[in-house]
GROMACS .gro file of C-alpha atoms in nm:
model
  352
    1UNK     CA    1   3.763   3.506   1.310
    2UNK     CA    2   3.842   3.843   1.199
    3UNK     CA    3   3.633   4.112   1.057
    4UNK     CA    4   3.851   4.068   0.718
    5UNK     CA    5   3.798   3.686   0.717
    6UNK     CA    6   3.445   3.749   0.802
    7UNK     CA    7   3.439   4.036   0.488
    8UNK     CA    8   3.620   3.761   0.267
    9UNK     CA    9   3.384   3.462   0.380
   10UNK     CA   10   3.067   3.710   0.241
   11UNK     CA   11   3.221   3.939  -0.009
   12UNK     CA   12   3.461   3.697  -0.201
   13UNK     CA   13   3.398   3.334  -0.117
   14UNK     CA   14   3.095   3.227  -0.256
   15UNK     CA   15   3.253   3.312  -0.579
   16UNK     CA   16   3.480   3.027  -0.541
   17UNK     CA   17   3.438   2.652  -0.691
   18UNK     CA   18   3.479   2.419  -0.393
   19UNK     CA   19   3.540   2.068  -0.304
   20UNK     CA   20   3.205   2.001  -0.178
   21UNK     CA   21   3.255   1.571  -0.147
   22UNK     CA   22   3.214   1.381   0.199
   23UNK     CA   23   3.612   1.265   0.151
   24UNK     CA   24   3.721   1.652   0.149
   25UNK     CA   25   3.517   1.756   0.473
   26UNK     CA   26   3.748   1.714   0.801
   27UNK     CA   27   3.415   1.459   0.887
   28UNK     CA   28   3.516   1.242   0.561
   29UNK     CA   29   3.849   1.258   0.686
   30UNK     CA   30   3.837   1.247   1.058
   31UNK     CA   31   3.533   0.964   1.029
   32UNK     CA   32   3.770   0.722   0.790
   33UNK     CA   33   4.026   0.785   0.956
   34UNK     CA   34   3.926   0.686   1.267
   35UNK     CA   35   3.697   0.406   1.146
   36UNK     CA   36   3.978   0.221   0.998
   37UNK     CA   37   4.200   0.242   1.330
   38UNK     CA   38   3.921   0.057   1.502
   39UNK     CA   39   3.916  -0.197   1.227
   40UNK     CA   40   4.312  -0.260   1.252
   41UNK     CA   41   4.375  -0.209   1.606
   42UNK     CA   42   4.291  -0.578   1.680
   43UNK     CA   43   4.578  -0.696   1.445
   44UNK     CA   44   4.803  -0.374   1.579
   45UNK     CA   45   4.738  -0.517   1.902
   46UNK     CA   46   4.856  -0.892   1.785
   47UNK     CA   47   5.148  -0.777   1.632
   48UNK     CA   48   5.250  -0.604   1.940
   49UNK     CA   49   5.193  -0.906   2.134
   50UNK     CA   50   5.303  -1.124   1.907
   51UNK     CA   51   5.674  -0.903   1.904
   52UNK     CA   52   5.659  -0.822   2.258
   53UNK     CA   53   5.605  -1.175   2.439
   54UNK     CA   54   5.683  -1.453   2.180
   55UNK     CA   55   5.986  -1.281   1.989
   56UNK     CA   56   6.334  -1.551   1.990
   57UNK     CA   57   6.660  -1.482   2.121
   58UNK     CA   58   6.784  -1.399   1.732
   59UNK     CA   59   6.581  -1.100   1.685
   60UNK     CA   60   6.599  -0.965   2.023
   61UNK     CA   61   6.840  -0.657   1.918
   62UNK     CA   62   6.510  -0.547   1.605
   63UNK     CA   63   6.239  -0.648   1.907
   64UNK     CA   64   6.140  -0.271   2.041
   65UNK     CA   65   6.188  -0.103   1.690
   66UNK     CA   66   5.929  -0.317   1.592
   67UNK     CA   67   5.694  -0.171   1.846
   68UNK     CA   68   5.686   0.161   1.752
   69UNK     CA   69   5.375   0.172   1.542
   70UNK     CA   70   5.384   0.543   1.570
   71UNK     CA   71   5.177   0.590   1.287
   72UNK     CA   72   4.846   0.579   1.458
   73UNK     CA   73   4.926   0.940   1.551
   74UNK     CA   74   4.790   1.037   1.177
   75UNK     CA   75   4.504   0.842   1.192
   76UNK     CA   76   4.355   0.870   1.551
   77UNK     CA   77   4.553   1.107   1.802
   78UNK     CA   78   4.577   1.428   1.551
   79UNK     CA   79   4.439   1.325   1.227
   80UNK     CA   80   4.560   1.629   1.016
   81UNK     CA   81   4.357   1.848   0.808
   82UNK     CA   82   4.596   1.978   0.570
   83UNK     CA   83   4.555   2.263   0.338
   84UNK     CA   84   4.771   2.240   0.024
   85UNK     CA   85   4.935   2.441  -0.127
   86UNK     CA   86   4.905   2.613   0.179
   87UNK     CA   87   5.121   2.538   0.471
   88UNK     CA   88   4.875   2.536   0.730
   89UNK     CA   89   4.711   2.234   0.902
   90UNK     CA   90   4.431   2.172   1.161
   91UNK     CA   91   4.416   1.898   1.382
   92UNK     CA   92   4.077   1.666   1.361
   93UNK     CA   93   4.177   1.390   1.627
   94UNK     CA   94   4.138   1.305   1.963
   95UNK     CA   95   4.432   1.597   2.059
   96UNK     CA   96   4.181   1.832   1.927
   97UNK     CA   97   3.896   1.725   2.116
   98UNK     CA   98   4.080   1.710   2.408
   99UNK     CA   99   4.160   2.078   2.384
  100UNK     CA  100   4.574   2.055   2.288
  101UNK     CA  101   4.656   2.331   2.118
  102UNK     CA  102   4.770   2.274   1.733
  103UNK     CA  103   5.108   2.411   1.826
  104UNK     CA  104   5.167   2.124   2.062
  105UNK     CA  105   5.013   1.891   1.794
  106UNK     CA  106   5.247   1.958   1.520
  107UNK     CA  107   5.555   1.940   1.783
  108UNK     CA  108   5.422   1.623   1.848
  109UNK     CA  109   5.414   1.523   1.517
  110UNK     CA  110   5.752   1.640   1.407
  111UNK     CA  111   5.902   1.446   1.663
  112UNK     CA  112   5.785   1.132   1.644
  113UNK     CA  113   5.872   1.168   1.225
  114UNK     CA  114   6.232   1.213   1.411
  115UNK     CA  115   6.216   0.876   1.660
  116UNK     CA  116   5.998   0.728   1.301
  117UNK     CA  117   6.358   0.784   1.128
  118UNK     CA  118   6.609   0.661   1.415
  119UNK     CA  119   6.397   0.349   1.465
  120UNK     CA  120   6.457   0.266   1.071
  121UNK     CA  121   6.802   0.330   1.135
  122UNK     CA  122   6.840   0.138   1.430
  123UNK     CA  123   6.706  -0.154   1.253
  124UNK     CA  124   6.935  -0.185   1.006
  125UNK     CA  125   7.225  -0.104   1.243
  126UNK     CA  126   7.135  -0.355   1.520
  127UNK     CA  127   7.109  -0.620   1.250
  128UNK     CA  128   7.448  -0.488   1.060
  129UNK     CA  129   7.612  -0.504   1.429
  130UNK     CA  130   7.495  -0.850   1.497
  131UNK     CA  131   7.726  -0.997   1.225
  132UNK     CA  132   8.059  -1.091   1.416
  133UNK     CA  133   8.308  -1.028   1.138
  134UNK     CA  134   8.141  -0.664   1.031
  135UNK     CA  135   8.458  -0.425   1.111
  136UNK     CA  136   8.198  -0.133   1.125
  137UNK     CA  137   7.988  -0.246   1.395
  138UNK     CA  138   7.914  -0.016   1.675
  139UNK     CA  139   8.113  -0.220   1.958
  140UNK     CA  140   8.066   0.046   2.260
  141UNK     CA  141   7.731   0.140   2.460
  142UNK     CA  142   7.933   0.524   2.444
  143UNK     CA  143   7.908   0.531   2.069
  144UNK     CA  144   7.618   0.374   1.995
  145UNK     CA  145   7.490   0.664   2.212
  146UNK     CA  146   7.682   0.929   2.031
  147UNK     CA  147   7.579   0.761   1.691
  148UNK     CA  148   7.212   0.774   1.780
  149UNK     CA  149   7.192   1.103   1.971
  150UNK     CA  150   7.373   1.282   1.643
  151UNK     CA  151   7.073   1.113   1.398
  152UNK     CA  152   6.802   1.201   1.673
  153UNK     CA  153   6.942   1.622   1.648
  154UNK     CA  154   6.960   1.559   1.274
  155UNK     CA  155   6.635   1.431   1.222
  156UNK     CA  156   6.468   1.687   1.408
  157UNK     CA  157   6.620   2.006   1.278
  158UNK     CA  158   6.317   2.065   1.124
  159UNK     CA  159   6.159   2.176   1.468
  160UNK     CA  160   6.363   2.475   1.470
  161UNK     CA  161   6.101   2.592   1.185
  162UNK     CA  162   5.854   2.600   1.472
  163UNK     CA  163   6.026   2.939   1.614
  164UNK     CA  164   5.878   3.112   1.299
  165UNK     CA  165   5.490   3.047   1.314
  166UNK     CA  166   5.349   3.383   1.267
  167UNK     CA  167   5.211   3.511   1.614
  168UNK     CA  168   4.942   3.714   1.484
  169UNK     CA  169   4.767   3.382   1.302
  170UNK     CA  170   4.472   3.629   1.197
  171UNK     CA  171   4.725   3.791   0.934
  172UNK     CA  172   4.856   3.486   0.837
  173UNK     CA  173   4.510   3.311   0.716
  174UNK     CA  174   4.456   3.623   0.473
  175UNK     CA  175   4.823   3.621   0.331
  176UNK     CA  176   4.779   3.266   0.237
  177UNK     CA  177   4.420   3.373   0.077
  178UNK     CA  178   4.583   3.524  -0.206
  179UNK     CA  179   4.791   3.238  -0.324
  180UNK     CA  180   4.500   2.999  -0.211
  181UNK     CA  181   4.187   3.184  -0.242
  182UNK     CA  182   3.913   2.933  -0.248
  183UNK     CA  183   4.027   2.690   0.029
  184UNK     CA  184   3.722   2.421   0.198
  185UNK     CA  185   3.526   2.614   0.471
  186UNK     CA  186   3.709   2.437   0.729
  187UNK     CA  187   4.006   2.710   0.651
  188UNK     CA  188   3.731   2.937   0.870
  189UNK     CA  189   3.529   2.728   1.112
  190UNK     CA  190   3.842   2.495   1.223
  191UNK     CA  191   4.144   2.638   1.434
  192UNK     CA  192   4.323   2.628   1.183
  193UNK     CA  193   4.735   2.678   1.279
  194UNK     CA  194   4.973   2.845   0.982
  195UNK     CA  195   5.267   2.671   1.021
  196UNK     CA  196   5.489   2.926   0.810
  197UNK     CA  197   5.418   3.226   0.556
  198UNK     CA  198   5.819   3.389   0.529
  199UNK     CA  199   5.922   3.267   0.169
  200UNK     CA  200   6.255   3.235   0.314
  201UNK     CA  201   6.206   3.039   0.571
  202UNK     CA  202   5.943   2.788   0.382
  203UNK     CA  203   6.230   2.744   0.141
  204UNK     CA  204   6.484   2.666   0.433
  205UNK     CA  205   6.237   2.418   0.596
  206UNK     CA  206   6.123   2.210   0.279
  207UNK     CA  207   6.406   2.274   0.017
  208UNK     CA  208   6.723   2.215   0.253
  209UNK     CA  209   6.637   2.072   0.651
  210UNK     CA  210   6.344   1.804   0.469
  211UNK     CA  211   6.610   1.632   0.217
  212UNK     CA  212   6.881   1.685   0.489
  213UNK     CA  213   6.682   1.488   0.684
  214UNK     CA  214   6.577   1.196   0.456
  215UNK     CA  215   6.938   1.167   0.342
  216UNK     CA  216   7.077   1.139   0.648
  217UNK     CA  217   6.845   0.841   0.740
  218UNK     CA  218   6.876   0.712   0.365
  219UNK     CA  219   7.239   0.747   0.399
  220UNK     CA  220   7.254   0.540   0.733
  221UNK     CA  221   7.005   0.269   0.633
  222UNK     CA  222   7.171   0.223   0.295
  223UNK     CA  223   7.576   0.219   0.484
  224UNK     CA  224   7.423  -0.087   0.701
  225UNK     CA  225   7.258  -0.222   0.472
  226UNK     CA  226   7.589  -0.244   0.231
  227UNK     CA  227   7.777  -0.401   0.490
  228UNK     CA  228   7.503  -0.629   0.551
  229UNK     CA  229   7.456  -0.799   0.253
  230UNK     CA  230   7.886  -0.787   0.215
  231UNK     CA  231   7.924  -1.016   0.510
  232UNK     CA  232   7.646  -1.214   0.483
  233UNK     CA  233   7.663  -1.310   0.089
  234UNK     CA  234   8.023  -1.165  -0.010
  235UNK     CA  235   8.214  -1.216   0.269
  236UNK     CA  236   8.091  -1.438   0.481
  237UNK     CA  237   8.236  -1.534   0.849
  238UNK     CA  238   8.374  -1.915   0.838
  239UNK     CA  239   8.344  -1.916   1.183
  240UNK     CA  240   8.001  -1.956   1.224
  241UNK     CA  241   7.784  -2.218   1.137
  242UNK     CA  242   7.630  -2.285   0.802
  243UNK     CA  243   7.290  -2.278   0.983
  244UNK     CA  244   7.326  -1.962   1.152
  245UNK     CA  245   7.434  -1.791   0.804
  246UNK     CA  246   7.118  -1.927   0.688
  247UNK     CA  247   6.933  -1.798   0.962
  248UNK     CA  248   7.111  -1.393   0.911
  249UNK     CA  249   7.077  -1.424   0.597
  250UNK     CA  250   6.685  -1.480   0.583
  251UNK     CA  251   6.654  -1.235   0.920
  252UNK     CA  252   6.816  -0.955   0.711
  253UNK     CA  253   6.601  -1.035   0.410
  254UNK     CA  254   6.321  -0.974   0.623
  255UNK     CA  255   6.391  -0.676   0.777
  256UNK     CA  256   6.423  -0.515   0.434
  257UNK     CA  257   6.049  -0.619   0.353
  258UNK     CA  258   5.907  -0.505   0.656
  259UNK     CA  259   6.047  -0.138   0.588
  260UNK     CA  260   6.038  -0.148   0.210
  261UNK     CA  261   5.634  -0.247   0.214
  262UNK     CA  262   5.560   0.042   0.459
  263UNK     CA  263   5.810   0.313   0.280
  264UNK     CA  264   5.637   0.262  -0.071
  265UNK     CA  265   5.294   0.335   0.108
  266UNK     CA  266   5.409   0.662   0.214
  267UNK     CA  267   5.600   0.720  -0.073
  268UNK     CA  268   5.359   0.671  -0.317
  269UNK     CA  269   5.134   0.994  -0.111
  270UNK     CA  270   5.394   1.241  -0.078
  271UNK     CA  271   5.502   1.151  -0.491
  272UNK     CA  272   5.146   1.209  -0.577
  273UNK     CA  273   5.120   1.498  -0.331
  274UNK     CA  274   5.461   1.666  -0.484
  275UNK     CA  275   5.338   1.624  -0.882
  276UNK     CA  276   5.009   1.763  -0.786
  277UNK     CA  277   5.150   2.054  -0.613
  278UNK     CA  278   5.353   2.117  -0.868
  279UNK     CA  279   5.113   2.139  -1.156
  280UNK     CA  280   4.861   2.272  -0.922
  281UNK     CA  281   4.601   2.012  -0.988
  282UNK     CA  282   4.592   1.949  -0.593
  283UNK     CA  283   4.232   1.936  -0.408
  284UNK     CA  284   4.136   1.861  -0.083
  285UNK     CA  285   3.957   1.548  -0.136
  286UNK     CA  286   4.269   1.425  -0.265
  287UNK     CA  287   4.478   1.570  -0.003
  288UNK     CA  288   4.240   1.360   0.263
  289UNK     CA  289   4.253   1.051   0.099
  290UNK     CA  290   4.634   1.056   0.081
  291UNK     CA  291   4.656   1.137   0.466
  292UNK     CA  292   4.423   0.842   0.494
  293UNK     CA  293   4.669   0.609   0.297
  294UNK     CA  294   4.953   0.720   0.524
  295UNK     CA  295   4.755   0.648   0.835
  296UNK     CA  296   4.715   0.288   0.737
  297UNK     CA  297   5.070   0.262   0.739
  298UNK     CA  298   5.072   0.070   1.101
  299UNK     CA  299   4.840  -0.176   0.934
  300UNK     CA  300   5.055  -0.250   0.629
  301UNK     CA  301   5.363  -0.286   0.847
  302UNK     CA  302   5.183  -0.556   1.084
  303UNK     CA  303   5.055  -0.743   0.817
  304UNK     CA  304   5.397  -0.759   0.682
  305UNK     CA  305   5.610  -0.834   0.975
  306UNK     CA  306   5.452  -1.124   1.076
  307UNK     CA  307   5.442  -1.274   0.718
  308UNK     CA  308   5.804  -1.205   0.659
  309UNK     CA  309   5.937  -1.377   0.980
  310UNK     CA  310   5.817  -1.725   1.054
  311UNK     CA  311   5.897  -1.718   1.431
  312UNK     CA  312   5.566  -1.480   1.400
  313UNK     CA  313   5.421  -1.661   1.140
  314UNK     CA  314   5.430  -2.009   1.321
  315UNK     CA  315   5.327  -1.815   1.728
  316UNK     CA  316   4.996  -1.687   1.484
  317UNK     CA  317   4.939  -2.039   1.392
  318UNK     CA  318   4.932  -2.128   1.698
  319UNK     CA  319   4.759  -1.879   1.868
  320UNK     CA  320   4.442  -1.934   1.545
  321UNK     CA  321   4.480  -2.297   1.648
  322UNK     CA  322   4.397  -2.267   1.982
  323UNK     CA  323   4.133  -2.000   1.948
  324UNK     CA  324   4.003  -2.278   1.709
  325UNK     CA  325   4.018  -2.585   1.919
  326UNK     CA  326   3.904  -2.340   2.251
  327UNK     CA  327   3.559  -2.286   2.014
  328UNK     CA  328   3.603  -2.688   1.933
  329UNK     CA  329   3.618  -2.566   1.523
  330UNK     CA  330   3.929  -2.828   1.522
  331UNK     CA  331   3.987  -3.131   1.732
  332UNK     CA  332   4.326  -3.249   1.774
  333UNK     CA  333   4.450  -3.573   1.686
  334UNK     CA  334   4.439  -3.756   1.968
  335UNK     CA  335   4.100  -3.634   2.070
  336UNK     CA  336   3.953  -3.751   1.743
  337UNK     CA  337   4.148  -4.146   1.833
  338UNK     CA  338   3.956  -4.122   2.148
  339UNK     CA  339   3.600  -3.990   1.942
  340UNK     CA  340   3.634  -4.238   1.729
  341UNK     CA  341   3.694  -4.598   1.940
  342UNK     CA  342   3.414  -4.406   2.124
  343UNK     CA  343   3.154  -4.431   1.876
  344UNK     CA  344   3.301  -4.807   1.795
  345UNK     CA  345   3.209  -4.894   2.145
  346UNK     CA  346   2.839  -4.741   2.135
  347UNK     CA  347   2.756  -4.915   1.792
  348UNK     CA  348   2.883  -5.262   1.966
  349UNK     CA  349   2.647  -5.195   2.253
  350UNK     CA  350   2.361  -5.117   2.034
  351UNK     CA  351   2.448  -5.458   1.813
  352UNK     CA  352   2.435  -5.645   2.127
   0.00000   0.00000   0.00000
């Protein structure tokens, strides 16, 4: 730290009011975090199974999208400390401890947000192209690679921003001190990375390349899921079967639950984030908890793909059953038949 931040630390910190809770400490977030990973990886781990092994020939073309439960980046891998308003971040995860630098850590993070947003897109798309009669589908392996190479370079146009972290991050920690003068003490003790101080180019990154970027996947998502529901409910093939109609139909249906459920849980944050901001009633505590919400977005989205598709719901039966009759919690049928004419025949041989 340098001799300014150390002058600041003694000189004009301990005039400041501070978040002093457990929940705003990087331990309050990085223990929580972490803690509730450990709790859902088991059912993480089922889901993946569960998509990976016992997923049917219909939903083949959704299976790997499913898999990418990318999400347990926020709560385990780099677990970010943000500081808001500022726009400056410290990794508390396993990254960290393993020495990554927070540079790498926010590259990381920035691309997987990218390969979050093609994955939602291809989801829609693969079940959009799977209707026969949809005159939009995406017929050729050459443009389905165009299509999703263009909405991989658009969703990542935010990594350009990266080019502008200030080099001399000393500098940058005291220039965000005067718009953010009383930040937790882990703005000092953690290394702390200031992602970008230039007004201009803080204004390019979140008022231009972020809504470029969530229109463009909103735009996509909503165009497949338009033609969707028009040739499943409005115009539907008569060349198919009644049955398999039935079975698109209620496949599509799902697929918009299992991203609606998990978009609302990080929508909800970033609202609540945005209003806060904006009326500067933000703290850190709150900050934390919000990042904690978002990292049990995996969770959510496990929980809700195997309710909403019953080839998962009925291999989950199964697999309970058998864990159940394996611990002998439930006999099967035949087993209690056999039980029973057993005990018939002891009783006899006592009578006699």
């Amino acid at each position: 730290m340098s001799k300014s931040l150390v002058d600041y630390t003694k000189i004009h910190y301990p005039k400041c009011v501070i978040d002093n809770s457990f929940l705003a400490s990087w331990q309050g977030l990085a223990y929580t975090s972490h803690s509730i990973q450990v709790f859902v990886l088991p059912v993480q781990i089922l889901t993946f199974w569960l998509i990976l092994k016992k997923t049917p020939d219909s939903m083949k073309s959704v299976k790997w999208p499913l898999c990418t439960l990318l999400d347990i980046t926020v709560g385990v891998l780099i677990t970010p400390y943000i500081f808001l308003p500022s726009i400056a971040f410290a990794g508390v995860g396993i990254f960290s401890w393993l020495g990554i630098s927070q540079t790498v850590q926010l590259t990381f993070l920035l691309i997987l947000t990218a390969v979050l947003n093609v994955s939602l897109i291809y989801l829609f798309e693969s079940r959009s192209s799977s209707i026969e009669n949809n005159i939009f589908k995406l017929r050729r392996r050459c443009s389905k690679i165009i299509y999703y190479c263009w909405n991989f370079a658009a969703s990542s146009i935010i990594i350009f921003s990266l080019a502008h972290i200030p080099t001399n991050q000393e500098e940058a920690k005291q220039n965000l001190l005067e718009s953010n003068p009383c930040p937790t003490p882990e703005f000092f003790t953690l290394p702390v990375l200031v992602w970008l101080t230039d007004e201009y180019w803080i204004s390019i990154t979140f008022s231009l390349m972020s809504p470029l970027i969530l229109l463009n996947a909103a735009g996509n998502v909503t165009f497949h899921a338009i033609c969707s529901i028009y040739y499943l409910y409005l115009a539907p093939s008569t060349v198919i079967s009644i049955q398999t109609r039935h079975l698109q139909r209620r496949f599509f249906f799902g697929v918009v639950i299992q991203t609606l459920v998990p978009t609302v849980i990080c929508g909800i944050p970033y609202m609540i984030i945005s209003l806060a901001s904006a009326s500067d009633k933000i703290t850190q505590g709150v900050t934390n908890f919000l990042v904690i919400v978002i990292g049990c977005h995996g969770f959510v989205q496990s929980i809700t793909v195997i309710l909403v598709h019953k080839a998962y719901r009925h291999q989950l039966k199964m697999f309970l059953l058998g864990l159940a009759r394996k611990n002998g919690s439930v006999v099967p049928k035949h087993e209690k038949v056999t039980n029973l004419q057993e005990n018939i025949r002891r009783k006899q041989s006592v009578a006699f």
